[in-house]
Coordinates of C-alpha atoms and ligand atoms in Angstrom, one line a residue:
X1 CA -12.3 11.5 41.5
X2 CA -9.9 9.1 40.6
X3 CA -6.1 9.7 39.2
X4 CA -7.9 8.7 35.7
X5 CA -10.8 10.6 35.9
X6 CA -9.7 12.4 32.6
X7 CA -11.1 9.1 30.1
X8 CA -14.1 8.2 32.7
X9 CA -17.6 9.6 33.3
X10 CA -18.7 7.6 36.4
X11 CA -17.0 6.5 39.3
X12 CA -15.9 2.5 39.5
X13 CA -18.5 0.8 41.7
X14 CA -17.5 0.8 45.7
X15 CA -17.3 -2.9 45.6
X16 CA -15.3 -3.3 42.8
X17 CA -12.9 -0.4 43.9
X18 CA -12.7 -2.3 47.1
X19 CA -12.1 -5.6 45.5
X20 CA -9.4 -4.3 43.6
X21 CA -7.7 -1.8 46.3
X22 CA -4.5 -3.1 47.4
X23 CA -3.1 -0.6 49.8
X24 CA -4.6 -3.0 52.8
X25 CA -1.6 -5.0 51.9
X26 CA 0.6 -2.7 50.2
X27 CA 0.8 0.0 52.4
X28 CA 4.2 -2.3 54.1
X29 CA 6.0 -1.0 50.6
X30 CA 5.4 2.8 51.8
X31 CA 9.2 3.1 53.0
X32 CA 10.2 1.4 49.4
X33 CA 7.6 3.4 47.2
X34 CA 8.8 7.2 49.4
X35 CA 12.8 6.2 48.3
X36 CA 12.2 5.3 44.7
X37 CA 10.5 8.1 44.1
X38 CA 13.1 10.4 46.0
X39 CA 15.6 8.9 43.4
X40 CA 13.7 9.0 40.4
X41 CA 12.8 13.0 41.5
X42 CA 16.0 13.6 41.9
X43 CA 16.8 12.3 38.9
X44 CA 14.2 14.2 36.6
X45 CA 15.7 17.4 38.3
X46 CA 19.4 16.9 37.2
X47 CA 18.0 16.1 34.2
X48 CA 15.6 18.7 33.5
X49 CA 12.8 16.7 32.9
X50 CA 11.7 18.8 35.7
X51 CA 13.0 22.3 37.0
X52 CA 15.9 21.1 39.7
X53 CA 13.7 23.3 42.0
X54 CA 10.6 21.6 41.4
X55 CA 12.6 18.3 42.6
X56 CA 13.4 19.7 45.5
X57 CA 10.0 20.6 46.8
X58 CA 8.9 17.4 46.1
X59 CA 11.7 15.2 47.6
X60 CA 11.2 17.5 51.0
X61 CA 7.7 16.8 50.0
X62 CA 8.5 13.3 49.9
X63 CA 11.1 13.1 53.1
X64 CA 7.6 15.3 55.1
X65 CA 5.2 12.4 54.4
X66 CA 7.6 9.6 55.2
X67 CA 8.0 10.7 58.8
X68 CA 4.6 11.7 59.2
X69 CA 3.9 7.9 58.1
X70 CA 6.6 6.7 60.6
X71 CA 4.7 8.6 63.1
X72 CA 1.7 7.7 62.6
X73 CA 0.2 10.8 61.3
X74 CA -1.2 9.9 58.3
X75 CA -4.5 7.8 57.2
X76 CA -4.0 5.5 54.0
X77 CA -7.5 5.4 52.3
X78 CA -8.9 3.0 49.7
X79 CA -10.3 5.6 47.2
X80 CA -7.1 5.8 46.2
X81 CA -6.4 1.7 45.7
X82 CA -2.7 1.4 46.4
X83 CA 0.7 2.4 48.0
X84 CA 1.7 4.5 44.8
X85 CA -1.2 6.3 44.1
X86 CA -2.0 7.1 48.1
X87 CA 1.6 8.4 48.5
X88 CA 1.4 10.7 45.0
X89 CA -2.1 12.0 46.6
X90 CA -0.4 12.6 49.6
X91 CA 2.4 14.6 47.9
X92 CA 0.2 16.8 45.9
X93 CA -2.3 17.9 48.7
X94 CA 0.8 18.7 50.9
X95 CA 2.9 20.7 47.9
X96 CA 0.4 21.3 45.4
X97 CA 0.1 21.4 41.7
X98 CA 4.3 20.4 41.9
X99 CA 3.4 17.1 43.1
X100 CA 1.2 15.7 40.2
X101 CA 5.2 16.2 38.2
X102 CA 6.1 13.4 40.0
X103 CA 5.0 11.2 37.8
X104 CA 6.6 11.9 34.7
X105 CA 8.5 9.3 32.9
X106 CA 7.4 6.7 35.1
X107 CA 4.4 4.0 35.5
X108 CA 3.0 2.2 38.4
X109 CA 4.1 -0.6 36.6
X110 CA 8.2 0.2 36.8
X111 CA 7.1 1.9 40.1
X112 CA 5.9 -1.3 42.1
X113 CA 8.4 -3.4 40.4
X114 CA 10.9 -1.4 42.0
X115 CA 9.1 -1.3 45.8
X116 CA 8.9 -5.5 45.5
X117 CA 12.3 -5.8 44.5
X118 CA 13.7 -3.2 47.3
X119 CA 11.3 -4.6 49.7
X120 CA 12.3 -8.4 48.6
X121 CA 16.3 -7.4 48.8
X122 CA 16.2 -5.9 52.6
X123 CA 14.0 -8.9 53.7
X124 CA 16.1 -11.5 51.9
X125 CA 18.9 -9.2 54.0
X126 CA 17.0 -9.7 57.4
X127 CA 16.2 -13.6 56.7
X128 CA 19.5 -14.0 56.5
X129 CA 20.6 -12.8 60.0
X130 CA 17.8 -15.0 61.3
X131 CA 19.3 -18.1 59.7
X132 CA 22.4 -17.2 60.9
X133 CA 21.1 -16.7 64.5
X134 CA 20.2 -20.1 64.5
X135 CA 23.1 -21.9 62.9
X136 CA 24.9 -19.9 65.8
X137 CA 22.5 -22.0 68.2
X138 CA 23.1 -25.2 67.2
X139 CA 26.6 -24.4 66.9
X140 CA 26.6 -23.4 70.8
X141 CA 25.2 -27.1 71.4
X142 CA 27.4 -29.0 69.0
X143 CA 30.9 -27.4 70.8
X144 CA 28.9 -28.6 74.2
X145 CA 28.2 -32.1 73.0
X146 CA 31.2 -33.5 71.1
X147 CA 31.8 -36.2 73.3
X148 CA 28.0 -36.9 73.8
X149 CA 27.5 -40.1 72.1
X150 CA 24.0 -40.9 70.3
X151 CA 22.7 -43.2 67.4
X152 CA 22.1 -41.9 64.0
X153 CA 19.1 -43.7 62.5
X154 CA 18.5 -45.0 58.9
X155 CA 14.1 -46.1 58.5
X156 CA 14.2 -44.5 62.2
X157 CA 16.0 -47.5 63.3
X158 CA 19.4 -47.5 65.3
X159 CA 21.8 -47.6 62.5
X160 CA 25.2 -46.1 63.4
X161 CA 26.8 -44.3 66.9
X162 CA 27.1 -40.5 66.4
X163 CA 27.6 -37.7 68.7
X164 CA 24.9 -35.0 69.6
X165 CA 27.7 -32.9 68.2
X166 CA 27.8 -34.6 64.7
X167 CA 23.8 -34.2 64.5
X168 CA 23.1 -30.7 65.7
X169 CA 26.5 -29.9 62.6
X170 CA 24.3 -31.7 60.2
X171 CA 21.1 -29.5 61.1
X172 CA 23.4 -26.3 60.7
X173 CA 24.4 -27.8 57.2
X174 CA 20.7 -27.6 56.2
X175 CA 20.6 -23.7 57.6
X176 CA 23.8 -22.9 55.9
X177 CA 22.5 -23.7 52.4
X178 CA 20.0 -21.7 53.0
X179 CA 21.8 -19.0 54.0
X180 CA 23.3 -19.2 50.7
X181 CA 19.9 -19.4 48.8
X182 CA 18.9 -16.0 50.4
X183 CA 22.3 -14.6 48.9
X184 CA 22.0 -16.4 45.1
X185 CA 18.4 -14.5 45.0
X186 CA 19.5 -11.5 46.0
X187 CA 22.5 -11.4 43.6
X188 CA 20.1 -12.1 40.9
X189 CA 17.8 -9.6 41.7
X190 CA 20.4 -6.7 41.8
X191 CA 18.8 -5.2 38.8
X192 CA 16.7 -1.7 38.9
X193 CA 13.8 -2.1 36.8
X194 CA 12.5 1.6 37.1
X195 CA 12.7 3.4 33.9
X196 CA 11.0 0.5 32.1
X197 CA 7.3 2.6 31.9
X198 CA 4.3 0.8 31.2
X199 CA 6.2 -1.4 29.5
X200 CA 8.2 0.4 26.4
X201 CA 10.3 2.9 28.6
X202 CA 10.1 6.6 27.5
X203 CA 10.9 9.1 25.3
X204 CA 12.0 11.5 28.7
X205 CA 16.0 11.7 28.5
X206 CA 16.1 9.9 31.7
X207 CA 19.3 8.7 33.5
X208 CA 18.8 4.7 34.9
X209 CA 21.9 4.3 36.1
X210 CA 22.0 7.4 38.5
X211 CA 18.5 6.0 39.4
X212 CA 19.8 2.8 40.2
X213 CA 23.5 3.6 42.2
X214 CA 20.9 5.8 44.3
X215 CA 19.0 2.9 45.6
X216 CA 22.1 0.7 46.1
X217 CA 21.7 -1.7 42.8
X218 CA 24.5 -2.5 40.8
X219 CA 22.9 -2.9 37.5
X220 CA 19.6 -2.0 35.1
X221 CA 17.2 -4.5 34.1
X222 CA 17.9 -5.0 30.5
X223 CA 14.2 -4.8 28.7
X224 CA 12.2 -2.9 29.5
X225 CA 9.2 -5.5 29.0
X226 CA 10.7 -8.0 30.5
X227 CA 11.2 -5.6 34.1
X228 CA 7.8 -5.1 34.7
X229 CA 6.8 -8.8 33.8
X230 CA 9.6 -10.3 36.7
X231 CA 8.7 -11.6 39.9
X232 CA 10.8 -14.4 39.4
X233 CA 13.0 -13.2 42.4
X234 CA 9.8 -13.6 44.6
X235 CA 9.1 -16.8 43.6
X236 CA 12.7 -17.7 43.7
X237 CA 12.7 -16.1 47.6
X238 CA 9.6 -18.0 48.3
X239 CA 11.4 -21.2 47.2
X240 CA 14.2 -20.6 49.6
X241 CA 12.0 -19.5 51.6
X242 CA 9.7 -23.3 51.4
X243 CA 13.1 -25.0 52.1
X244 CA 13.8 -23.3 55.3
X245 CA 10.3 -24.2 56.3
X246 CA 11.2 -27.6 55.3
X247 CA 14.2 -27.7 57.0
X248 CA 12.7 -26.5 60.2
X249 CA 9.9 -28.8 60.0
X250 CA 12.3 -32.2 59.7
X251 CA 14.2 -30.3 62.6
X252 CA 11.2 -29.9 64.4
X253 CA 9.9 -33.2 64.2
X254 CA 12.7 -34.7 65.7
X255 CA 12.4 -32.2 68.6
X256 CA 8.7 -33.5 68.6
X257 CA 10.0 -36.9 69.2
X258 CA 13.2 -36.5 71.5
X259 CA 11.0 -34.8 73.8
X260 CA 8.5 -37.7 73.9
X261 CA 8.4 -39.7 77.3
X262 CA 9.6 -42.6 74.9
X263 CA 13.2 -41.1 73.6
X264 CA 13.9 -38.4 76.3
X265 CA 16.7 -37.0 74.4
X266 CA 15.9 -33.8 75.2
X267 CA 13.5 -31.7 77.4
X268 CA 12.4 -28.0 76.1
X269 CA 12.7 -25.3 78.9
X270 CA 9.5 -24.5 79.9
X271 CA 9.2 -21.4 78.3
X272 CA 8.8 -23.1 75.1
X273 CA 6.5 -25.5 76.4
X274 CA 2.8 -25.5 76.8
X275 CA 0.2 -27.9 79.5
X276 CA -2.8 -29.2 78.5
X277 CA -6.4 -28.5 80.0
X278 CA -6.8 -31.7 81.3
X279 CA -4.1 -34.0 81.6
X280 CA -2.0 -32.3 84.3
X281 CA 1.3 -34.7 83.6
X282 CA 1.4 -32.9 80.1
X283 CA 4.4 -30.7 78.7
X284 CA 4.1 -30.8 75.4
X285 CA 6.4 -29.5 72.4
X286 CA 3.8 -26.9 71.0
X287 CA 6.4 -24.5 69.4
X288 CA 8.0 -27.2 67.2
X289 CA 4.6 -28.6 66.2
X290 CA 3.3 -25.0 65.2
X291 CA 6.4 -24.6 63.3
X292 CA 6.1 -27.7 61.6
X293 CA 2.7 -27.1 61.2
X294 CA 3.3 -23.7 59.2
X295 CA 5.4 -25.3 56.7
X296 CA 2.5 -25.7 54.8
X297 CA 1.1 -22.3 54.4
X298 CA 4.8 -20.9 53.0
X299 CA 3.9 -24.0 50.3
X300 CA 0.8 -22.3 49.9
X301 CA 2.3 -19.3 49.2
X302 CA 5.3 -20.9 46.4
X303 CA 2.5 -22.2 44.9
X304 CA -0.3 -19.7 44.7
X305 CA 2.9 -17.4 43.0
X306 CA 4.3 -20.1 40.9
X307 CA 0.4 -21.0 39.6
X308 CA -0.7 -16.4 39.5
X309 CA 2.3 -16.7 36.9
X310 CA 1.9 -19.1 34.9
X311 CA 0.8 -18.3 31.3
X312 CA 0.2 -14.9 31.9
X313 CA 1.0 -12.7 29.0
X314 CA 3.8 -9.5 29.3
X315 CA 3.9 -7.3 30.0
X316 CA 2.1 -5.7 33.4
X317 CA -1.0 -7.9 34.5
X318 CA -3.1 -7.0 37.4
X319 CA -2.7 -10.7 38.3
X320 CA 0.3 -9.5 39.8
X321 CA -0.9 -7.4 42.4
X322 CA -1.4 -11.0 44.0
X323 CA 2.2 -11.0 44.4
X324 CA 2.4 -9.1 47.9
X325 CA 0.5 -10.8 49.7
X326 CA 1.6 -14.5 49.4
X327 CA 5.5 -13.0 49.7
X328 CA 4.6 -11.2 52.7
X329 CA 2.7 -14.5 54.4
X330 CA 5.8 -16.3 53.5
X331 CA 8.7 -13.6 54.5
X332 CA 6.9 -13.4 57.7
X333 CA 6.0 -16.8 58.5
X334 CA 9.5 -17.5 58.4
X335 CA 10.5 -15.0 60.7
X336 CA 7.8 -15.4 63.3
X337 CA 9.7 -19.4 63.2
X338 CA 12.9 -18.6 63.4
X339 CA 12.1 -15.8 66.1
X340 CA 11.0 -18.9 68.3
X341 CA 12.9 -22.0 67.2
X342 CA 16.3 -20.2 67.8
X343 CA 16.1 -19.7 71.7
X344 CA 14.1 -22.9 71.8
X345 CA 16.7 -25.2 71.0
X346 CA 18.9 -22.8 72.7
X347 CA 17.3 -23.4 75.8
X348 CA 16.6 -27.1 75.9
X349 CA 18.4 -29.7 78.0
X350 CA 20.2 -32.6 76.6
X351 CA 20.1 -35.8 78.3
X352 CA 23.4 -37.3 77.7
X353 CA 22.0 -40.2 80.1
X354 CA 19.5 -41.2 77.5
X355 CA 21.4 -40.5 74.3
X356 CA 24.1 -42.8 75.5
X357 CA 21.7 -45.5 76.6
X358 CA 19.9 -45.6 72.9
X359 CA 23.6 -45.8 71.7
X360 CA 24.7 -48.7 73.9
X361 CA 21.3 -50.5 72.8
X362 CA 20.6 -51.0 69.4
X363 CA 23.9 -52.8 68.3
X364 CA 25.0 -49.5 66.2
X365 CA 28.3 -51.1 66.7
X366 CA 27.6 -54.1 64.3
X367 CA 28.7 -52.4 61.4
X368 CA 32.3 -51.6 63.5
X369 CA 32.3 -55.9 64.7
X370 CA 32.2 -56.1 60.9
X371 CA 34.9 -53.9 59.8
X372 CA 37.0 -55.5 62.5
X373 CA 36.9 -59.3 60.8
X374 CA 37.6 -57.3 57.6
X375 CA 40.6 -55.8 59.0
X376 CA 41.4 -59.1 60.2
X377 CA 41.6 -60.1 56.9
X378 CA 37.9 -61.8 56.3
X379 CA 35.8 -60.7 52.9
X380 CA 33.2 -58.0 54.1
X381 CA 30.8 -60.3 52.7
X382 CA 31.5 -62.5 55.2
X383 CA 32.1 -60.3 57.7
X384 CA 28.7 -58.8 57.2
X385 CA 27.0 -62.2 58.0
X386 CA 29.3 -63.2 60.5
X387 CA 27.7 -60.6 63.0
X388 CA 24.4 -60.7 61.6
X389 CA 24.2 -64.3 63.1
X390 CA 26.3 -62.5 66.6
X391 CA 23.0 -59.9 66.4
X392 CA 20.5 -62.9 66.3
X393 CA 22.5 -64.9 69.2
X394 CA 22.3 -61.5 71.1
X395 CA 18.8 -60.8 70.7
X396 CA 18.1 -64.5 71.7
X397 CA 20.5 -64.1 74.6
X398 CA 19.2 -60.6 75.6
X399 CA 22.8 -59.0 75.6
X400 CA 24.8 -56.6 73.5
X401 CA 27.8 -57.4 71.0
X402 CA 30.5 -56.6 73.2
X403 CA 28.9 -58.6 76.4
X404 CA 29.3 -62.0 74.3
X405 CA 32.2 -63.9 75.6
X406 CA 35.2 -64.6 73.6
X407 CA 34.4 -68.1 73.1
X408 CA 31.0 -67.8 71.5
X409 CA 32.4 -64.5 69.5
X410 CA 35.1 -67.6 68.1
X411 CA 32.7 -70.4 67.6
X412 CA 30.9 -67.9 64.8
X413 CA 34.0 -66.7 63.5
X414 CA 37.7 -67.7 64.4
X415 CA 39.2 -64.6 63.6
X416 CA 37.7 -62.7 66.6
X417 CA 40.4 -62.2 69.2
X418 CA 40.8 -60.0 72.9
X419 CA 41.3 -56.9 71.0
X420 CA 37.9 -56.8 69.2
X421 CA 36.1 -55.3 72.6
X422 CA 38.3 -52.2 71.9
X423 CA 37.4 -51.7 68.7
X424 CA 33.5 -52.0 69.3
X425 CA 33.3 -50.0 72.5
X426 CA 31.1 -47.1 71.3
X427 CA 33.4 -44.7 72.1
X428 CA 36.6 -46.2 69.9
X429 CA 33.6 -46.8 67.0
X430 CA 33.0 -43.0 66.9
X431 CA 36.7 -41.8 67.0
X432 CA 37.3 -43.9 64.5
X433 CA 35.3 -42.4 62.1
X434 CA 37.4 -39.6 61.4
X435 CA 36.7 -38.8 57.5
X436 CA 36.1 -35.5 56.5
X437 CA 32.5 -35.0 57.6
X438 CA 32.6 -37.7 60.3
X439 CA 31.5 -37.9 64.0
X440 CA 34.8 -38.3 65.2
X441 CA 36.0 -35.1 67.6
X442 CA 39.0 -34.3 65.2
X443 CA 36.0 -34.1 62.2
X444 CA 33.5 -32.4 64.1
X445 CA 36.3 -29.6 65.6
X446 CA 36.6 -28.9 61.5
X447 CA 33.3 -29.0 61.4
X448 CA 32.8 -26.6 64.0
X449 CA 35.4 -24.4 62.5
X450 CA 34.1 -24.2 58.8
X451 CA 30.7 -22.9 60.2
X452 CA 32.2 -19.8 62.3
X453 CA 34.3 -19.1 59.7
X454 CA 31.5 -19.2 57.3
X455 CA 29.4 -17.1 59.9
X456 CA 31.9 -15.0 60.4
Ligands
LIG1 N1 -1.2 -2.2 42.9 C1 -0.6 -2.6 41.7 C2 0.2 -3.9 41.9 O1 0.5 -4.2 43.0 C3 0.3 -1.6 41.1 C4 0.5 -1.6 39.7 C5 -0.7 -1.2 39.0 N2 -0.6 -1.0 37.6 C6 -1.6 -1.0 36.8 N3 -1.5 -0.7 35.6 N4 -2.8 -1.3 37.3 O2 0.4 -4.7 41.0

């Protein structure tokens, strides 16, 4: 007999009841659903909504089930659809008639806004940490490679020299943002909808703010139709969520390439690599493919929650049960990457041999052979095409800009002198770029130091 057995005379067809049951994905909200119910006991007993000793029983009630779920001891069934209405059934077989009290002043609809919102803050909480473990990675490789000169590419061509420093810094930019993401949804969603009802609150003398201080939230939500309408905060999560995904991917990709017989940046340790079944030279970069790969389905999930809400109506729509499950995929889909990506980069080798040869290769230093006329006085302009006609004589000749003599560095432009090899070795054209936010050691040491103070 179901919990609204009172206005029915048949029971709802087993497929339909099945179709509709959510407690095969809701049953992750039991730890939620057990302390909003605590609080909102509690509550109804200083209140008198209930006698204070009826709250009691059913809090210890309450407290009983929750370790018995922690330990495995209890069976969630279907006939009973979801987390709220297993967990009520639970209560009242194990206290009796008490139990079915719970409920007062409340709705499923206030009650599973408040188990998203409580499940959404202490994953947004976790999420965080994990981001934060892998900033701390890439951290640990930029203080190990600030002298480790690379190019930085513009249309994946060598555009400028860079140190493996400077690049991992930028990557833990990207991670830091998101970082910060996590925390502007979780400030926003610092509201305790329970109280709200259906939809129209309730004519119970209720107390929402001791409610709310009980579960750690610093504010009410301010309608009551509006509280049980909101998921924007998983939606908003889920878009944070999508960029660390796409973060991760560009990341990844890179990763994908270094490791390629063709760049040799970087080799992954082996226990993030994978052989193939036929080819026995193979080591290939699985881990960052899968995770690249899996950016898609955390997409999937933004935008299966974006389109479930659109144009739905307020207040409460059963649409919205299709919540969990996409913000569950996505919470963790992210973890499960971050879980592997973090000792993976962790444990791969740089080779400073290669990242050095790339650099000396691609004439990253043109742009420097260019500032140097223009220091020496000459227009950019003409700076700029001075050594674009030096890059073509190179190419021709099969050298590099600073293995032209000084005689045909002259005959294209007079203001070339002795001092110019200085000032286009590679390692003078990256400590020169000391700027805030440049590759230079002084710039990356700041660098380095905003991050662990940000972590910190
Ligand atoms: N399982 C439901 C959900 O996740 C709980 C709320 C149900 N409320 C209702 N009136 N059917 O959305």
């Amino acid at each position: 007999m179901k919990l609204w057995g009172g206005r029915f005379s048949h029971e709802t067809d087993k497929t339909a009841n099945d179709f509709q049951a959510s407690i095969g994905f809701d049953r992750r909200l039991y730890r939620e659903d057990i302390e909003g119910s605590i609080a909102h006991a509690t509550m109804l007993g200083r209140q008198g909504i209930i006698e204070p000793s009826e709250a009691e029983k059913i809090v210890e009630g309450l407290r009983g089930i929750l370790a018995d779920i922690e330990a495995g001891n209890l069976t969630f069934s279907s006939d009973n659809e979801d987390i709220h209405m297993n967990i009520e059934t639970f209560l009242t077989q194990r206290i009796g008639t008490t139990g079915k009290r719970l409920h007062t002043a409340r709705s499923r609809n206030d009650q599973v806004a408040l188990d998203m919102r409580m499940y959404v803050r202490r994953e947004s909480g976790t999420l965080i940490e994990y981001v934060d473990a892998a900033i701390r990675a890439l951290l640990e490789l930029a203080k190990e490679h600030t002298a480790t000169v690379m190019p930085a590419y513009t249309h994946l061509q060598r555009a400028q020299p860079v140190t493996f420093a400077h690049y991992m810094l930028a990557w833990c930019q990207m991670l830091r943002r998101d970082h910060t993401r996590l925390s502007d949804c979780l400030a926003r969603m610092d509201e305790c909808p329970l109280g709200a009802g259906a939809c129209a609150s309730t004519t119970y003398p209720i107390d929402r703010r001791f409610v709310a201080a009980e579960l750690g939230f610093s504010d009410v939500t301010a309608n009551s139709i509006d509280a049980v309408s909101d998921r924007d905060y998983v939606v908003e999560l889920c878009a944070a969520l999508a960029l660390i995904m796409t973060h991760l991917s560009r990341m990844c990709e890179e990763l994908v390439l270094w490791s390629s017989w063709e760049y040799r940046f970087i080799e992954m340790d082996e226990a993030y690599s994978t052989g193939s079944s036929i080819m026995p030279q193979k080591k290939n970069p699985d881990m960052a493919e899968l995770i690249r790969g899996k950016t898609g389905r955390v997409y999937g999930d933004l935008m299966g929650l974006l389109t479930m809400l659109k144009a739905l109506p307020l207040a409460y729509n059963k649409d919205m049960q299709e919540d969990k499950e996409a913000c569950f995929d996505a919470i963790d889909t992210v973890k499960d990457c971050l879980t592997v990506f973090t000792p993976m980069v962790g444990t791969m080798r740089v080779n400073v041999g290669r990242l050095r040869a790339a650099a000396d290769e691609g004439f990253i230093n043109a742009t420097d052979a260019a500032d140097y006329l223009t220091k020496k006085g000459v227009a950019f302009r003409d700076a700029y095409t001075a050594v674009g006609k030096l890059v073509a004589a190179c190419v021709e000749m099969g050298v590099t800009l600073e293995e032209l003599p000084i005689e045909k560095l002259r005959e294209i432009h007079p203001a070339f002198e002795e001092d110019v090899y200085a000032a286009i070795g590679l390692d003078a054209c990256v400590s020169g770029r000391k700027a805030e936010g440049g590759p230079a050691e002084v710039s990356v040491r700041e660098q380095i130091e905003k991050l662990e103070r940000f972590l910190a």
